[in-house]
mmCIF file of C-alpha atoms in Angstrom:
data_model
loop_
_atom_site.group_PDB
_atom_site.id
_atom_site.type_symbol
_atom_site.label_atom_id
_atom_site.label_comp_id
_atom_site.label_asym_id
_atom_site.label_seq_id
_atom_site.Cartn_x
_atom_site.Cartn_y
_atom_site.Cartn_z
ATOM 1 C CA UNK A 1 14.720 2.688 -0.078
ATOM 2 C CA UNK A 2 11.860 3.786 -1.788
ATOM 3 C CA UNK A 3 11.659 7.627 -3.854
ATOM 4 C CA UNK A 4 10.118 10.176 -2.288
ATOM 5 C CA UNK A 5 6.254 11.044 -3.236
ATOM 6 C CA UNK A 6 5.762 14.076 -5.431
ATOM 7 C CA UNK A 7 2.808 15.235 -7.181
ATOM 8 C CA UNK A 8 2.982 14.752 -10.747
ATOM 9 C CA UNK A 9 2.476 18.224 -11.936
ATOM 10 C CA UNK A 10 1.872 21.746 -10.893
ATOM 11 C CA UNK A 11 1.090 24.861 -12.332
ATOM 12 C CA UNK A 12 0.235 28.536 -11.998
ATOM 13 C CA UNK A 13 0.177 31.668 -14.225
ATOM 14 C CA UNK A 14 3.486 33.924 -14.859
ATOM 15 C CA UNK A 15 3.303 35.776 -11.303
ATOM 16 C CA UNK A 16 1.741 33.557 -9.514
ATOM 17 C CA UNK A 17 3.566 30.810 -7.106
ATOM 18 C CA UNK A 18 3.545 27.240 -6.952
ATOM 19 C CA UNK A 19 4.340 24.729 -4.073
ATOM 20 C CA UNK A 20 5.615 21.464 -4.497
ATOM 21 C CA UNK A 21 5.659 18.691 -1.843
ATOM 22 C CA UNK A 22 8.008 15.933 -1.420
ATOM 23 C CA UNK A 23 6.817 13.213 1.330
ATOM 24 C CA UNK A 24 9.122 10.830 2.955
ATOM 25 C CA UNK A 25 9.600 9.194 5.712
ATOM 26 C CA UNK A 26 11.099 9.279 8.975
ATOM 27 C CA UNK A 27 14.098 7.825 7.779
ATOM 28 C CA UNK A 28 14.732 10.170 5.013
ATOM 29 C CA UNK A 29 13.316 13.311 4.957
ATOM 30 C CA UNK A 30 12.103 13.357 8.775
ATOM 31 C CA UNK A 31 15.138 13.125 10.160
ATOM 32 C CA UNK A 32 17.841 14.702 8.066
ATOM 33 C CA UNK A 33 18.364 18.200 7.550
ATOM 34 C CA UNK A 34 20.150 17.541 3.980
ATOM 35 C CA UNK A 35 17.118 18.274 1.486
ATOM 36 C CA UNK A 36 17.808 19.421 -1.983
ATOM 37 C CA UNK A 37 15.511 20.057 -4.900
ATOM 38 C CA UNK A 38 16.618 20.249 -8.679
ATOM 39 C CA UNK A 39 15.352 21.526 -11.446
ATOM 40 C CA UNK A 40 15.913 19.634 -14.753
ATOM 41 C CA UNK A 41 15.083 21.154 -18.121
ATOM 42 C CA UNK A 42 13.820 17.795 -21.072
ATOM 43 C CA UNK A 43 17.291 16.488 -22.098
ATOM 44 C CA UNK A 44 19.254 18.469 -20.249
ATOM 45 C CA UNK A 45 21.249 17.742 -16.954
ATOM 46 C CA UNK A 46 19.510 18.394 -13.640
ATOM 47 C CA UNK A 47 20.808 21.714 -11.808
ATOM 48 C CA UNK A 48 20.495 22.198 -8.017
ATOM 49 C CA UNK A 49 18.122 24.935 -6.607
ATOM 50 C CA UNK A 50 18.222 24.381 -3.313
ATOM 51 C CA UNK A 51 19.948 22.328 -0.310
ATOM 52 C CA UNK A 52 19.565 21.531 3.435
ATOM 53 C CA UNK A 53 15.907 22.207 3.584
ATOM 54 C CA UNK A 54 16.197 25.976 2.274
ATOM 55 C CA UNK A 55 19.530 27.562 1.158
ATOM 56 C CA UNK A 56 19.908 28.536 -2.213
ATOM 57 C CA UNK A 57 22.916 28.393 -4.397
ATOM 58 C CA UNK A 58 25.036 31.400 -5.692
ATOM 59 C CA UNK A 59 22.993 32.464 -8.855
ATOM 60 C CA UNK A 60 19.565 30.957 -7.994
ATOM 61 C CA UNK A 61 16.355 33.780 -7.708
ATOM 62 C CA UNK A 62 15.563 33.991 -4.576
ATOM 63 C CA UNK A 63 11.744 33.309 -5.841
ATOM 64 C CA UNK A 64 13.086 29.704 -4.943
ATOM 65 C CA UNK A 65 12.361 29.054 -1.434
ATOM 66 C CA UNK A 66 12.420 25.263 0.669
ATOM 67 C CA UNK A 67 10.698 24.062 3.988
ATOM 68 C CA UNK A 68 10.459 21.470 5.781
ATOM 69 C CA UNK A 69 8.122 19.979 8.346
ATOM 70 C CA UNK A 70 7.823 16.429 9.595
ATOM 71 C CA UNK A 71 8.402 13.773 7.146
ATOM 72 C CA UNK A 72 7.292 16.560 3.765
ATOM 73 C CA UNK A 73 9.470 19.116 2.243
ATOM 74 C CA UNK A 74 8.037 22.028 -0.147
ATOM 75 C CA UNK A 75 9.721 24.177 -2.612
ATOM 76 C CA UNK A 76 7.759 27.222 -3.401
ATOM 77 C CA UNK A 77 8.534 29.403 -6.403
ATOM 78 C CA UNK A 78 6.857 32.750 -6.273
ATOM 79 C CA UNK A 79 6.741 35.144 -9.183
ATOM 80 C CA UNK A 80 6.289 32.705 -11.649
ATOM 81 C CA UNK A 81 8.183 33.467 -14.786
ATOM 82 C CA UNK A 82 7.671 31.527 -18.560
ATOM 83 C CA UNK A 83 11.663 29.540 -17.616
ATOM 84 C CA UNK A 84 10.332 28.260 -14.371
ATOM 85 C CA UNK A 85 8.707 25.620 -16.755
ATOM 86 C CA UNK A 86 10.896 22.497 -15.888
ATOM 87 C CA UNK A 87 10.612 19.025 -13.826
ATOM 88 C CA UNK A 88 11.468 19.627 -10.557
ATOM 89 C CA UNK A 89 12.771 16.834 -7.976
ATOM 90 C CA UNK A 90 13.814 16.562 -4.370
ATOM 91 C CA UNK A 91 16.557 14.349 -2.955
ATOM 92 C CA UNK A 92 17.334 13.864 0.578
ATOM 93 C CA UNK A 93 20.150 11.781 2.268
ATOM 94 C CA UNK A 94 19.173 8.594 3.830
ATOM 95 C CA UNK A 95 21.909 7.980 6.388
ATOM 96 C CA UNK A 96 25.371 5.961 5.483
ATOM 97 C CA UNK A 97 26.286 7.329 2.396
ATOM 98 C CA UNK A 98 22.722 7.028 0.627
ATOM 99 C CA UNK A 99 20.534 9.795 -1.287
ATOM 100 C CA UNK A 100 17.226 8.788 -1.950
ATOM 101 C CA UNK A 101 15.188 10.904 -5.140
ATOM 102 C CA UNK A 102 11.598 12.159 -5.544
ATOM 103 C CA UNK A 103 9.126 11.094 -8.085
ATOM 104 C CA UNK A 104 9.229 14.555 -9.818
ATOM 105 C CA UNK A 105 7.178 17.108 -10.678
ATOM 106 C CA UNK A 106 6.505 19.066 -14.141
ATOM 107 C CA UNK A 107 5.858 22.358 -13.452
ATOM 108 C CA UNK A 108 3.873 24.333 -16.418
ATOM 109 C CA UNK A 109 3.555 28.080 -16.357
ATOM 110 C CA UNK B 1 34.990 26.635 -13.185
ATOM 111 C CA UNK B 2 34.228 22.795 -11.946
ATOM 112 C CA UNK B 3 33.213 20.748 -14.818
ATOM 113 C CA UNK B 4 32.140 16.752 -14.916
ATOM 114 C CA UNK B 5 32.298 15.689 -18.563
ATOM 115 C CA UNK B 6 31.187 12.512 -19.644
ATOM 116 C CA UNK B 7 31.325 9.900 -22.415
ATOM 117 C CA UNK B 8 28.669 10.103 -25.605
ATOM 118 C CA UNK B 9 26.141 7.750 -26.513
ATOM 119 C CA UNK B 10 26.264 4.105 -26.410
ATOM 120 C CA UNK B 11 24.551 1.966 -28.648
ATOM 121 C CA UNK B 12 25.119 -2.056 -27.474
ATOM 122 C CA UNK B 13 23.009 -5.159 -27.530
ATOM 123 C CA UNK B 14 21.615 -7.317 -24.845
ATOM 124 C CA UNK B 15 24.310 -9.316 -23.249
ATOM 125 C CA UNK B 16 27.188 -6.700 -24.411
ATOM 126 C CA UNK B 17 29.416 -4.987 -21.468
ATOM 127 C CA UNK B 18 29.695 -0.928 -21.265
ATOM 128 C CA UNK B 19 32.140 1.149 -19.067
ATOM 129 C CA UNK B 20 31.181 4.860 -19.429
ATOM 130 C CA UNK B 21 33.269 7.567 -18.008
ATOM 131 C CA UNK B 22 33.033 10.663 -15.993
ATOM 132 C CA UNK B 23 36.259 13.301 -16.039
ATOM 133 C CA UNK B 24 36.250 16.122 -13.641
ATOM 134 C CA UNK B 25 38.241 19.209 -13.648
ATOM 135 C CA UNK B 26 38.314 21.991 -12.009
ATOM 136 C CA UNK B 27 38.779 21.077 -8.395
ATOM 137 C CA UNK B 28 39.946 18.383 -6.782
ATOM 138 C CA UNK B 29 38.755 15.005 -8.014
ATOM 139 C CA UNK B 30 40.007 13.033 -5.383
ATOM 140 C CA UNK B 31 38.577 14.416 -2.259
ATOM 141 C CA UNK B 32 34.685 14.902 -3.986
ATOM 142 C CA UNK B 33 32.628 11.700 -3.803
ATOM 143 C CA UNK B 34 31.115 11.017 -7.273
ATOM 144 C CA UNK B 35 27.535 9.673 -7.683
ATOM 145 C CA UNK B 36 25.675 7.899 -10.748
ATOM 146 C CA UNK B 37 22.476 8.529 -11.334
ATOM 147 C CA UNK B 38 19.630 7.182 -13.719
ATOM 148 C CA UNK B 39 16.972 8.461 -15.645
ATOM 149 C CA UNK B 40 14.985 5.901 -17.555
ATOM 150 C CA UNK B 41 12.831 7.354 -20.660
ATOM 151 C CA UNK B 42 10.069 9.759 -19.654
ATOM 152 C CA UNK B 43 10.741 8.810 -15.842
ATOM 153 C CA UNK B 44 12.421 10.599 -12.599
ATOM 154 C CA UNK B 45 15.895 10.590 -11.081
ATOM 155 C CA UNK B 46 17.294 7.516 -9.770
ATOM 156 C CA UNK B 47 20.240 7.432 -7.650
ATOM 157 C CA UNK B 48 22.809 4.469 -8.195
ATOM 158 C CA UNK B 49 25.746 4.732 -5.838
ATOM 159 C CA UNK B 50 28.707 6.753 -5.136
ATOM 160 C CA UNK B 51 32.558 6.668 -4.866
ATOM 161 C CA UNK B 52 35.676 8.086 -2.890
ATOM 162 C CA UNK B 53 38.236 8.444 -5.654
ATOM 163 C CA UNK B 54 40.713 9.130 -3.363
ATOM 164 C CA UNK B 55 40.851 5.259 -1.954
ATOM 165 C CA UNK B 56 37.807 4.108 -4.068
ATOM 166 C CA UNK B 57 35.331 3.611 -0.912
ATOM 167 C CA UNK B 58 31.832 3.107 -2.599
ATOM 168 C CA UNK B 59 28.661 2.794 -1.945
ATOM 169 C CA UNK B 60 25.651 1.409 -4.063
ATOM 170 C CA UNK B 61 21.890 1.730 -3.413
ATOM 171 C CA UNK B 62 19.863 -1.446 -2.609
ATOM 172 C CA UNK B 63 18.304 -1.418 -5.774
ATOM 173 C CA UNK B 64 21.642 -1.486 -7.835
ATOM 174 C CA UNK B 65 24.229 -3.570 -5.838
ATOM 175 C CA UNK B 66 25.683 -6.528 -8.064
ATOM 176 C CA UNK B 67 24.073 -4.782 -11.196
ATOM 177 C CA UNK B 68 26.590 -2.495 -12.031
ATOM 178 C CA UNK B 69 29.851 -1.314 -10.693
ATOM 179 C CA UNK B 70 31.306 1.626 -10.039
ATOM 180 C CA UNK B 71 35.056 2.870 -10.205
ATOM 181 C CA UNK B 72 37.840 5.861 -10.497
ATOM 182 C CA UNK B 73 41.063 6.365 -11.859
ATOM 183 C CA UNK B 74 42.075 9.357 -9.694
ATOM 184 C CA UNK B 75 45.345 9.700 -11.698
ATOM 185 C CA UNK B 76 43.111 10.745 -14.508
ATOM 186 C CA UNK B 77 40.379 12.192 -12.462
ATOM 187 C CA UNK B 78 37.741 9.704 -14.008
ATOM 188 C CA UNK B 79 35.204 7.816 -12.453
ATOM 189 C CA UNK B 80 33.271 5.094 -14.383
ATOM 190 C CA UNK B 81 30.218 2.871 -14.223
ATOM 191 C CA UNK B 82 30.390 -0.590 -16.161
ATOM 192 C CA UNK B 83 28.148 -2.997 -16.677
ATOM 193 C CA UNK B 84 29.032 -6.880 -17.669
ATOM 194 C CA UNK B 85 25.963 -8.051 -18.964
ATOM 195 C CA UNK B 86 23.733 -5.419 -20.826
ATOM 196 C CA UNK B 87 19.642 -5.715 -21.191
ATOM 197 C CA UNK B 88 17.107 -3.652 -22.453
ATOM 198 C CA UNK B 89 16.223 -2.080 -19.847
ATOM 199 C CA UNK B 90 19.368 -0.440 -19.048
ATOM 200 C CA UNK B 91 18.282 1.887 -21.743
ATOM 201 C CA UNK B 92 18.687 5.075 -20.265
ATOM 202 C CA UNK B 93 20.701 8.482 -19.496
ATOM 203 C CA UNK B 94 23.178 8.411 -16.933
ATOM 204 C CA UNK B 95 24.607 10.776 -15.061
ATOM 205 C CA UNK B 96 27.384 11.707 -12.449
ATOM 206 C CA UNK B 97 27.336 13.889 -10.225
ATOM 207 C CA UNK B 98 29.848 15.674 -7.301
ATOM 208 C CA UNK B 99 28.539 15.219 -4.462
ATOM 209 C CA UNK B 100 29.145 18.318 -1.718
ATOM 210 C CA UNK B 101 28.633 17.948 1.568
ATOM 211 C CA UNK B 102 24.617 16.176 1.512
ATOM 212 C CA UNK B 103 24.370 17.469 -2.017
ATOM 213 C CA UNK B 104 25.047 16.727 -5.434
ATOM 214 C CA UNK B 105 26.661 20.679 -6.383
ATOM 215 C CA UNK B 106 28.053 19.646 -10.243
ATOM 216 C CA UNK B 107 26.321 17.819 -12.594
ATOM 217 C CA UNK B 108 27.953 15.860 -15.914
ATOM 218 C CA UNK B 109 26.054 16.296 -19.298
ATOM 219 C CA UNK B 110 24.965 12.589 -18.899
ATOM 220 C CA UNK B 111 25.918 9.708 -21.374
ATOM 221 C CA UNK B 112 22.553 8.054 -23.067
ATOM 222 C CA UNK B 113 22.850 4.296 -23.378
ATOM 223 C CA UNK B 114 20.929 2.835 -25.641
ATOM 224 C CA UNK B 115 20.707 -1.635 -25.714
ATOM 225 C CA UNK B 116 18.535 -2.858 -28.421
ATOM 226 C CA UNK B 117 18.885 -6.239 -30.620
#
């Protein structure tokens, strides 16, 4: 299966929000309701932010928020703050035991 | 407090085999699949496969069948990907990953391998 298309980068002023989309296709991200995002910090492990499509994880700001509609997801993180700076990716399951990732995107406050 | 912890760097030259590990703890191993995942230099998350340690059911993306394999030693709580024949552009940073319900929850530190002649 082919990644998911992300933009390359993003960016916005501490404050402000950003929104990232993450196109698929109707096998992927159209038709599953098991969309995560990650953030990864350079040489560090990626860390999940959020899963199926818009719930966060015990300790994540809620400034992280996911959507869905058709075949494109979006994280959107309002309130930008300086540690938001990070590459940012989506995954979504593919059906029978597959996960498919986005391109990424670098995010720069 | 789950934890994945995996091997440290690997230095190897074209042609070499490599089996790198990933030991979790703190839940339990068996009944969490466990999923590989590359990053290449400077480029995005690839996902590799994923296995069942509790009867070692796996499954590999298209892209990575018959190029590496993966395994787990639930006695040990390990899981392991292995490659027989090494090239350059395995050169990466691998990772592993519990996978929760459709996501991947846990994430190991990652293991860089690095195949130059």
């Amino acid at each position: 299966q082919s990644a998911l298309t992300q933009p390359p980068s993003a960016s916005g002023s501490r404050g402000q929000s950003v929104t990232i989309s993450c196109t698929g296709t109707s096998s992927d991200v159209g038709g599953s309701h098991y969309v995560s995002w990650y953030q990864q910090y350079p040489g560090k492990a990626p860390k999940l932010m959020i899963y199926e499509v818009n719930k966060r994880p015990s300790g994540v700001p809620d400034r992280f928020s996911g959507s869905k509609s058709g075949n494109t997801a979006s994280l959107t993180v309002s309130g930008l703050q300086p540690e938001d700076e990070a590459d940012y990716y989506c995954s979504s399951y593919a059906g029978r035991n597959n996960f498919v990732f986005g391109t990424g995107t670098t995010v720069t406050v | 407090e789950v934890q994945l912890v995996q091997s440290g760097v690997e230095v190897k030259k074209p042609g070499e085999s490599l089996k790198i590990s990933c030991k979790g703890s703190g839940y339990s191993f068996n009944t969490h699949w466990i999923a590989w995942v590359r990053q290449m230099p400077g480029k995005g998350l690839e996902w590799m496969g994923i296995i069942y340690p509790d009867d070692s059911d796996t499954k590999y993306s298209p892209a990575f069948q018959g190029q590496v394999t993966i395994s787990a030693d639930k006695s040990i709580s390990t899981a392991y990907l292995q490659w027989n024949t090494l090239k350059a552009s395995d050169t990466a940073m691998y990772f592993c990953a519990r996978r929760r319900d459709h996501r991947h929850d846990f994430w190991g530190q990652g293991t860089r391998v690095i195949v130059s002649s």
